Coordinates of C-alpha atoms in Angstrom, one line a residue:
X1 CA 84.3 203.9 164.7
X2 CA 85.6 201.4 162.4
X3 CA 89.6 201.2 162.2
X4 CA 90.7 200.2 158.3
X5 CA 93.8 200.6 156.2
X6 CA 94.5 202.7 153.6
X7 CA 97.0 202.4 150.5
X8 CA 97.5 204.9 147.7
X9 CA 99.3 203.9 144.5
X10 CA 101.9 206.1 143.0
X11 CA 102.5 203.9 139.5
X12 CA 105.4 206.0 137.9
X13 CA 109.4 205.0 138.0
X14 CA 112.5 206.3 137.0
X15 CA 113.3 203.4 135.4
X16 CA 111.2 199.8 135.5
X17 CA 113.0 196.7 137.2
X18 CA 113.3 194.2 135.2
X19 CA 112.0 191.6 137.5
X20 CA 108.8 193.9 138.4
X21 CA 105.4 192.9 137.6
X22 CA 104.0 195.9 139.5
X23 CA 101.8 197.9 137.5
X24 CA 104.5 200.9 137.3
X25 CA 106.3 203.1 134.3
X26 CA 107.8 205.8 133.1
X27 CA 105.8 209.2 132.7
X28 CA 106.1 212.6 132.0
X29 CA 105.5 215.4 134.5
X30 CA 102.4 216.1 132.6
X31 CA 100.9 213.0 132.9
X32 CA 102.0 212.4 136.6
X33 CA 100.4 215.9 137.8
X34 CA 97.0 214.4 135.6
X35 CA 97.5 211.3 137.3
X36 CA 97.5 213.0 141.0
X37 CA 94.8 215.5 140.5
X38 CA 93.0 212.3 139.6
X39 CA 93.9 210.6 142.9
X40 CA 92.4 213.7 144.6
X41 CA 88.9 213.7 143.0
X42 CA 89.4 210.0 143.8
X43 CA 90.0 210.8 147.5
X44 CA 86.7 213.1 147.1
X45 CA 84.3 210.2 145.8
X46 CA 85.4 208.2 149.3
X47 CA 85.4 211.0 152.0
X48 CA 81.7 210.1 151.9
X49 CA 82.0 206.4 152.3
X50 CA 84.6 206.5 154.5
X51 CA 83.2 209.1 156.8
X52 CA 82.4 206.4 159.9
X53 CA 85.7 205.0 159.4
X54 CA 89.2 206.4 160.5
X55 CA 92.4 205.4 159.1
X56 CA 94.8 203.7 161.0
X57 CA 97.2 203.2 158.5
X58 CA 98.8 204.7 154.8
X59 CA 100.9 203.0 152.7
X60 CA 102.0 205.1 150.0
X61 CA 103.5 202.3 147.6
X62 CA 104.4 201.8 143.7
X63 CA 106.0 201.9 141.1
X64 CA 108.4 204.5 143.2
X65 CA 106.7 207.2 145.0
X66 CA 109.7 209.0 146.1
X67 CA 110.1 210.0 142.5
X68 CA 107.4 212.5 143.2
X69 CA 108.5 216.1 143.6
X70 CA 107.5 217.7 147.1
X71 CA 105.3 220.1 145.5
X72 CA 102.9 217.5 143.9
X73 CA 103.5 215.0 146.8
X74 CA 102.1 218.1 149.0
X75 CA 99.1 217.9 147.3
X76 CA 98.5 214.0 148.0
X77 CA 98.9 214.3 151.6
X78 CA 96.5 217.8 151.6
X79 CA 94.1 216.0 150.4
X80 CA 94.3 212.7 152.6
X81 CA 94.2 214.9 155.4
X82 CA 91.1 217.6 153.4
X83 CA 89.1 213.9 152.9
X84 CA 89.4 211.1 156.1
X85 CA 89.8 210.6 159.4
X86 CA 92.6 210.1 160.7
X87 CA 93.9 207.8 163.7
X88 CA 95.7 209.8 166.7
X89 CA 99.0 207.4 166.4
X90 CA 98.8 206.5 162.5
X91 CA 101.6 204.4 161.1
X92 CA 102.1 206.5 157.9
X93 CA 104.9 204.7 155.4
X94 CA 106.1 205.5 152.0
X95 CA 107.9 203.5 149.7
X96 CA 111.4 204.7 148.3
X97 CA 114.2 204.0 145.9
X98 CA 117.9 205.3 147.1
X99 CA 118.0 206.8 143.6
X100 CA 115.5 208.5 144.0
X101 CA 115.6 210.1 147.6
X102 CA 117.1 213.4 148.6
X103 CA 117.3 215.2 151.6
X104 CA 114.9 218.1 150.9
X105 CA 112.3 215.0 150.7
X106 CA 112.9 213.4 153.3
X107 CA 112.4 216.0 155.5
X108 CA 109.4 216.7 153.7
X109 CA 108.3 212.9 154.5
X110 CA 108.8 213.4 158.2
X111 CA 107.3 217.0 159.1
X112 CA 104.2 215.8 157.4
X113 CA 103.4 212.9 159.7
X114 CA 104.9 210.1 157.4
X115 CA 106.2 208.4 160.3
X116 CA 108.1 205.0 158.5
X117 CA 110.5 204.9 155.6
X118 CA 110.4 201.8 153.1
X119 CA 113.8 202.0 151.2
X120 CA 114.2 199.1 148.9
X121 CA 117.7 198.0 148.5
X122 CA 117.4 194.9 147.0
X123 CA 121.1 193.8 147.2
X124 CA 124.3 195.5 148.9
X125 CA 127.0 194.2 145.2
X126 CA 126.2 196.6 142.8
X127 CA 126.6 194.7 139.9
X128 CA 123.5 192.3 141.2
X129 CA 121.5 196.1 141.1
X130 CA 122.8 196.6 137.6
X131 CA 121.5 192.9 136.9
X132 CA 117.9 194.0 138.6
X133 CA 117.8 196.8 136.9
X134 CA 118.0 198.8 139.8
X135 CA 118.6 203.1 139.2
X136 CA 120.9 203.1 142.6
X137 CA 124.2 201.8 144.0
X138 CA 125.1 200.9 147.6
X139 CA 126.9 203.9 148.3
X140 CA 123.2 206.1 147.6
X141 CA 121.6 203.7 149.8
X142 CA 124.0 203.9 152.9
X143 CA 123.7 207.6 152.3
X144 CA 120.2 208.4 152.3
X145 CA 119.7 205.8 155.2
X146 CA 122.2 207.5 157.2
X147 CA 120.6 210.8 156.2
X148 CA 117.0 209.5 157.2
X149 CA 118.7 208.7 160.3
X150 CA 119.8 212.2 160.9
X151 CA 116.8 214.2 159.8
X152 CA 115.1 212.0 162.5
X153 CA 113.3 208.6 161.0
X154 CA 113.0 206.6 163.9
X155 CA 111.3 203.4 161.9
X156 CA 113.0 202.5 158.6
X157 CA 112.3 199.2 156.5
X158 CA 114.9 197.8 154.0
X159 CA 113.6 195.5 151.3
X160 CA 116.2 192.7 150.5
X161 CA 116.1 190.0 147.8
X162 CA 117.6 186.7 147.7
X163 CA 117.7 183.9 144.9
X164 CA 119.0 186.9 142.6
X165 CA 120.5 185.8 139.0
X166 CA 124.1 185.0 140.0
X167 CA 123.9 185.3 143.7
X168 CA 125.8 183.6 145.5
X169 CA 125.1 182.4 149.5
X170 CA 128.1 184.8 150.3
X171 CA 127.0 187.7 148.7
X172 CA 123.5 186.8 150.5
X173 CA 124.6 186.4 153.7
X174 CA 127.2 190.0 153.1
X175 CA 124.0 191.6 152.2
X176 CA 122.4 190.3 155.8
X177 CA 125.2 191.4 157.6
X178 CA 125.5 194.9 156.0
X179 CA 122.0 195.6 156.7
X180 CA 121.8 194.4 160.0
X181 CA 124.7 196.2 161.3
X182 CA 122.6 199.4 160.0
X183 CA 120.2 198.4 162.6
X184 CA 117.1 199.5 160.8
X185 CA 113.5 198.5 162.9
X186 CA 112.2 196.3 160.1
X187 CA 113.4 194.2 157.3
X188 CA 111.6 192.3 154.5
X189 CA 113.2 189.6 152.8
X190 CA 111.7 188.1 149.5
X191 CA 112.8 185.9 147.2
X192 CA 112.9 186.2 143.9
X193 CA 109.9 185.4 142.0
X194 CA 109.9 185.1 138.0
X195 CA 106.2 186.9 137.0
X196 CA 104.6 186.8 133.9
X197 CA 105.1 189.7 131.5
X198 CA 108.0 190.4 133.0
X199 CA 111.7 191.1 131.3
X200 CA 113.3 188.3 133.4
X201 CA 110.4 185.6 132.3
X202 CA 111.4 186.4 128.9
X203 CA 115.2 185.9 130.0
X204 CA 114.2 182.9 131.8
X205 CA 112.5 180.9 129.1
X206 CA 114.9 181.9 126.9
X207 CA 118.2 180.0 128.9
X208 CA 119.3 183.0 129.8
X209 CA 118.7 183.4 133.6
X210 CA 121.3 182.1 135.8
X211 CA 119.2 181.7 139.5
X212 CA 120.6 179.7 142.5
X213 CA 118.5 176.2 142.6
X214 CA 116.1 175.3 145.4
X215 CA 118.4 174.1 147.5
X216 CA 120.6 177.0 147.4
X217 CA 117.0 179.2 147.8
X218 CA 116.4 177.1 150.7
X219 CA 119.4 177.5 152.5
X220 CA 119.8 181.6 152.0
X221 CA 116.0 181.8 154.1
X222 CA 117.1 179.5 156.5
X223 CA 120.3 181.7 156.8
X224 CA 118.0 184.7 156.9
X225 CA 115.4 183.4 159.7
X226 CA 118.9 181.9 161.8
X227 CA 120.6 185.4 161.5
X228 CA 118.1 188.1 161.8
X229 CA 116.4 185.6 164.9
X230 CA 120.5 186.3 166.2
X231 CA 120.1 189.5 166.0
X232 CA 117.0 190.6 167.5
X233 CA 114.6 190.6 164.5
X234 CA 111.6 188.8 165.4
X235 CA 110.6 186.4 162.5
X236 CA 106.8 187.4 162.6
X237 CA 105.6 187.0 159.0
X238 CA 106.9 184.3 156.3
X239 CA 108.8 187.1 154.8
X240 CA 109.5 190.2 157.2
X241 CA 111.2 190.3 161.0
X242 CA 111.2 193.5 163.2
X243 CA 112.5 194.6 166.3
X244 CA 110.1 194.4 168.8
X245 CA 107.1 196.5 169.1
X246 CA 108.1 197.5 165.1
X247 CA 105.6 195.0 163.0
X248 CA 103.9 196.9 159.9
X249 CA 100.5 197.4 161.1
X250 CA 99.6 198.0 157.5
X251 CA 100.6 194.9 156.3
X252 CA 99.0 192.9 158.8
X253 CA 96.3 194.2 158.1
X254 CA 96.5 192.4 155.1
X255 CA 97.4 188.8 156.4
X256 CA 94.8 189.0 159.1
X257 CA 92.1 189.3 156.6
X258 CA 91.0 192.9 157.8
X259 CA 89.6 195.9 155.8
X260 CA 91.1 198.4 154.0
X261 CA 90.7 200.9 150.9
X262 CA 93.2 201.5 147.7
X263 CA 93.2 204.9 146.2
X264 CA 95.3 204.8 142.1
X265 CA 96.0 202.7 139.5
X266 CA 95.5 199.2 140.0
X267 CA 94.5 199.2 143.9
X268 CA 92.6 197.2 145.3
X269 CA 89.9 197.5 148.2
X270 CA 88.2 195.1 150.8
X271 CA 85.4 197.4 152.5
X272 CA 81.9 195.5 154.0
X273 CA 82.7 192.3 152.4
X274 CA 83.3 193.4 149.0
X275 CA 86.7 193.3 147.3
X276 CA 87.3 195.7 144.7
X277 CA 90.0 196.7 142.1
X278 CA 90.5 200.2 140.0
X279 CA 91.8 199.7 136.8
X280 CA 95.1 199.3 135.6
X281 CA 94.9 201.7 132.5
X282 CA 96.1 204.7 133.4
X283 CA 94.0 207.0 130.5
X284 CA 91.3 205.2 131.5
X285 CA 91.7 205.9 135.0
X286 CA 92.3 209.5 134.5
X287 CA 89.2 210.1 132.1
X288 CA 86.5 208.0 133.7
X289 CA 87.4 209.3 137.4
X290 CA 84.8 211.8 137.2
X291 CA 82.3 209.1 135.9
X292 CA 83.2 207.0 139.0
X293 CA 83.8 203.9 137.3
X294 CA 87.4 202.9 137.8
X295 CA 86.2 199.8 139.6
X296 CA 86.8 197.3 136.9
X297 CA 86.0 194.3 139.4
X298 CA 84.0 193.8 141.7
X299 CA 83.4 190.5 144.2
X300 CA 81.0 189.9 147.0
X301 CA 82.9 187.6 149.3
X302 CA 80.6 184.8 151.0
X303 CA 81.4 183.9 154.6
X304 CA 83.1 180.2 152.7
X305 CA 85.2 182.7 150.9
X306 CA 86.3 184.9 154.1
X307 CA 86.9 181.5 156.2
X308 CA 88.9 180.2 153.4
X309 CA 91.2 183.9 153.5
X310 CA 91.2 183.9 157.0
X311 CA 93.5 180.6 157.4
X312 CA 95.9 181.2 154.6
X313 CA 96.2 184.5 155.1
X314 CA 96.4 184.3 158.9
X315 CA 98.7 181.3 158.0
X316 CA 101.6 183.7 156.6
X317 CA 101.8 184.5 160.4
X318 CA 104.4 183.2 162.8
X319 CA 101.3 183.0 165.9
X320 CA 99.7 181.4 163.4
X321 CA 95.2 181.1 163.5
X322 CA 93.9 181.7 167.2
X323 CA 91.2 179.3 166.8
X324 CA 89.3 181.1 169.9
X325 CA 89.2 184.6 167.5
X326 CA 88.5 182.4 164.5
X327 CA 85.3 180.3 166.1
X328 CA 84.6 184.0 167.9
X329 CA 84.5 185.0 164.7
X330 CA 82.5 182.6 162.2
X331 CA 80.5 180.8 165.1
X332 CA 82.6 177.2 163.9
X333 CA 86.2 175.6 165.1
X334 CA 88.8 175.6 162.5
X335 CA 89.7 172.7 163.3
X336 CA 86.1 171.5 162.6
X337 CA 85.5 172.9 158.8
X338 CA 89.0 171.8 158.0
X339 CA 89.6 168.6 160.5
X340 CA 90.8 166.5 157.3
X341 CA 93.2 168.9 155.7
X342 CA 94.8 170.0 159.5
X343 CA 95.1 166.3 160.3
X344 CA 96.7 166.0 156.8
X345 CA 99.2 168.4 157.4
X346 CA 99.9 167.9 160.6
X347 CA 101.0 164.3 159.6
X348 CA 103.2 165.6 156.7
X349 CA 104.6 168.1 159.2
X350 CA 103.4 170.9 157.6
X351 CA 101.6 172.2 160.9
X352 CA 102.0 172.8 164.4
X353 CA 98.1 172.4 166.1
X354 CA 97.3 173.0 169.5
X355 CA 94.4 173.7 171.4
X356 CA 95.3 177.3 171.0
X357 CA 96.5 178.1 167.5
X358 CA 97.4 176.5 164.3
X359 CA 100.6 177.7 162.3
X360 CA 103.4 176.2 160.1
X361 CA 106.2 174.4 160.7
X362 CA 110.0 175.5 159.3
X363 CA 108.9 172.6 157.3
X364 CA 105.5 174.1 156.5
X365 CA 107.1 177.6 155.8
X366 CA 109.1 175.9 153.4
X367 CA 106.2 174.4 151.8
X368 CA 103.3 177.6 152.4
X369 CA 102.1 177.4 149.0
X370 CA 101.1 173.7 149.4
X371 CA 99.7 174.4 152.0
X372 CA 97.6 177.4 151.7
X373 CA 95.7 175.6 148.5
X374 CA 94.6 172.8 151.0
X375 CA 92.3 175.2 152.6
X376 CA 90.8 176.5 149.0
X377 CA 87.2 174.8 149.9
X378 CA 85.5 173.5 147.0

């Protein structure tokens, strides 16, 4: 039976970042208990599709879904369990906010199977939270983590940001070091990107956006890889360390190019070579879910396309492309369909190539983006 991911979107938040270009609001109850029936009857339409595949992952992400009252979260996970098939030892996370989080909820989270905690904390000085936008304060964060802790989580993310609007390396690195004596099993560390439509690209083009330069960007992930490598944290994605045995299966499946379905606003599916999004209006969604038309896109991929995903997806990976799987794979060498570009940026030092794998340098890392278009084939 075939083994594929599954992420369901919960869109509503308390309050929106202002660096967020997530597709996530405000709502009333009204409309989120509209919005969830929906999801069910959506959850319905695949039980069907999905019935030769089991699930060995959920990802319950937004927006915030821990905004969600237990009584209407009760009914999401009824009817993911009413609907699929579901993997023995399933890695079952849900995102959270501090704010948001109490601990009548996450109780509920963990004697219904939801196995890992996402709690994104963003930045341990609360006036950098006040600056994102953020509806919590460090002292709600230590709390509920210490509280997840006690009710009986075992595997606990914390989202961290750097390159923040008046951040300084200091308050980075204090951020680090808080976290890591907190000894959660995973921790993702982004930095800040300024996205379209967004209150901080308005702020930014405006002169009004005070973020650290490249350099300084530069040297606060080359204090995080140093650190968390220190510390135990294996650095096994461009942006996330774990502890060991502790990597996000859902996300990898992700980066190593493998199937999965997304239930809710916005979501998007790749399911027998076809990638697939739901719209991002949420009347729309609501109304036309009984039509079965949310899809607003839909793509075939051709085996060019899935190659091309394959290396800078797999790329985001510290092991890098196996080119044994890969040529298993496709029938071909990577290092045949993309000899000139690998010997390109093996030259620049953007690569490390063996006769085992190919991944990026520190240098390469540094440089990803460049180096991930070099494998967009014409």
């Amino acid at each position: 039976m075939k083994e594929i991911g599954m992420y369901i979107h919960i869109p509503f938040c308390a309050q929106k970042c202002l660096y967020c270009d997530f597709c996530s609001f405000s709502a009333t109850e009204e409309m989120i208990s509209k919005y969830i029936d929906a999801l069910i009857k959506e959850m319905k339409i695949y039980e069907e599709k999905l019935r030769k595949c089991k699930i060995k992952s959920i990802f319950i992400g937004g927006g915030t879904p821990s905004i969600i009252s237990i009584n209407k979260m009760d009914k999401i996970i009824n009817g993911i369990h009413s609907n699929f098939n579901l993997k023995e030892d399933l890695e079952f996370s849900i995102e959270s906010n501090p704010g948001t989080l109490n601990k009548e909820k996450i109780s509920y989270y963990l004697n219904h199977n939801i196995n890992r905690l996402s709690i994104g904390l963003q930045a341990w000085q609360d006036f950098l939270l006040k600056k994102l936008g953020r509806v919590h304060n460090s002292k709600e964060f230590v709390r509920n983590y210490l509280l997840a802790r006690e009710i009986g989580f075992k595997n606990i993310n914390i989202d961290i940001m750097f390159a923040l609007p008046n951040q300084s390396i200091n308050h980075w690195q204090e951020t680090l070091r808080n976290v890591v004596t907190l000894k959660p099993e995973h921790i993702s560390a982004y930095s800040l990107k300024i996205e379209e439509g967004t209150v901080f690209n308005q702020l930014y083009k405006k002169g009004e956006l005070h973020l650290p330069d490249e350099e300084k960007d530069r040297k606060m992930y080359h204090f995080t890889i140093d650190y968390l490598l220190e510390n135990g944290y294996k650095h096994y994605e461009i942006s996330n360390f774990a502890k060991e045995g502790q990597e996000c299966i859902h996300n990898k499946i992700y980066w190593e190019n493998e199937e999965y379905i997304g239930l809710g606003l916005g979501a998007h599916s790749y399911l027998n070579k076809i990638r697939y999004s739901n719209t991002t209006d949420l009347k729309d969604y609501i109304e036309n879910i009984d039509k079965k038309n949310i899809c607003v896109h839909k793509e075939e991929i051709s085996i060019k396309d899935e190659i091309a995903e394959t290396m800078f997806l797999g790329l985001r990976m510290m092991k890098g492309i196996s080119i044994k799987k890969f040529t298993k794979k496709f029938g071909i060498s990577p290092l045949k369909v993309y000899s000139n570009e690998i010997c390109d940026l093996k030259e620049k030092g953007l690569l490390q190539v063996d006769d085992q794998v190919i991944r990026l340098t520190r240098k390469g890392i540094d440089l990803s983006n460049h180096v991930f278009v070099a494998f967009l084939l014409d």
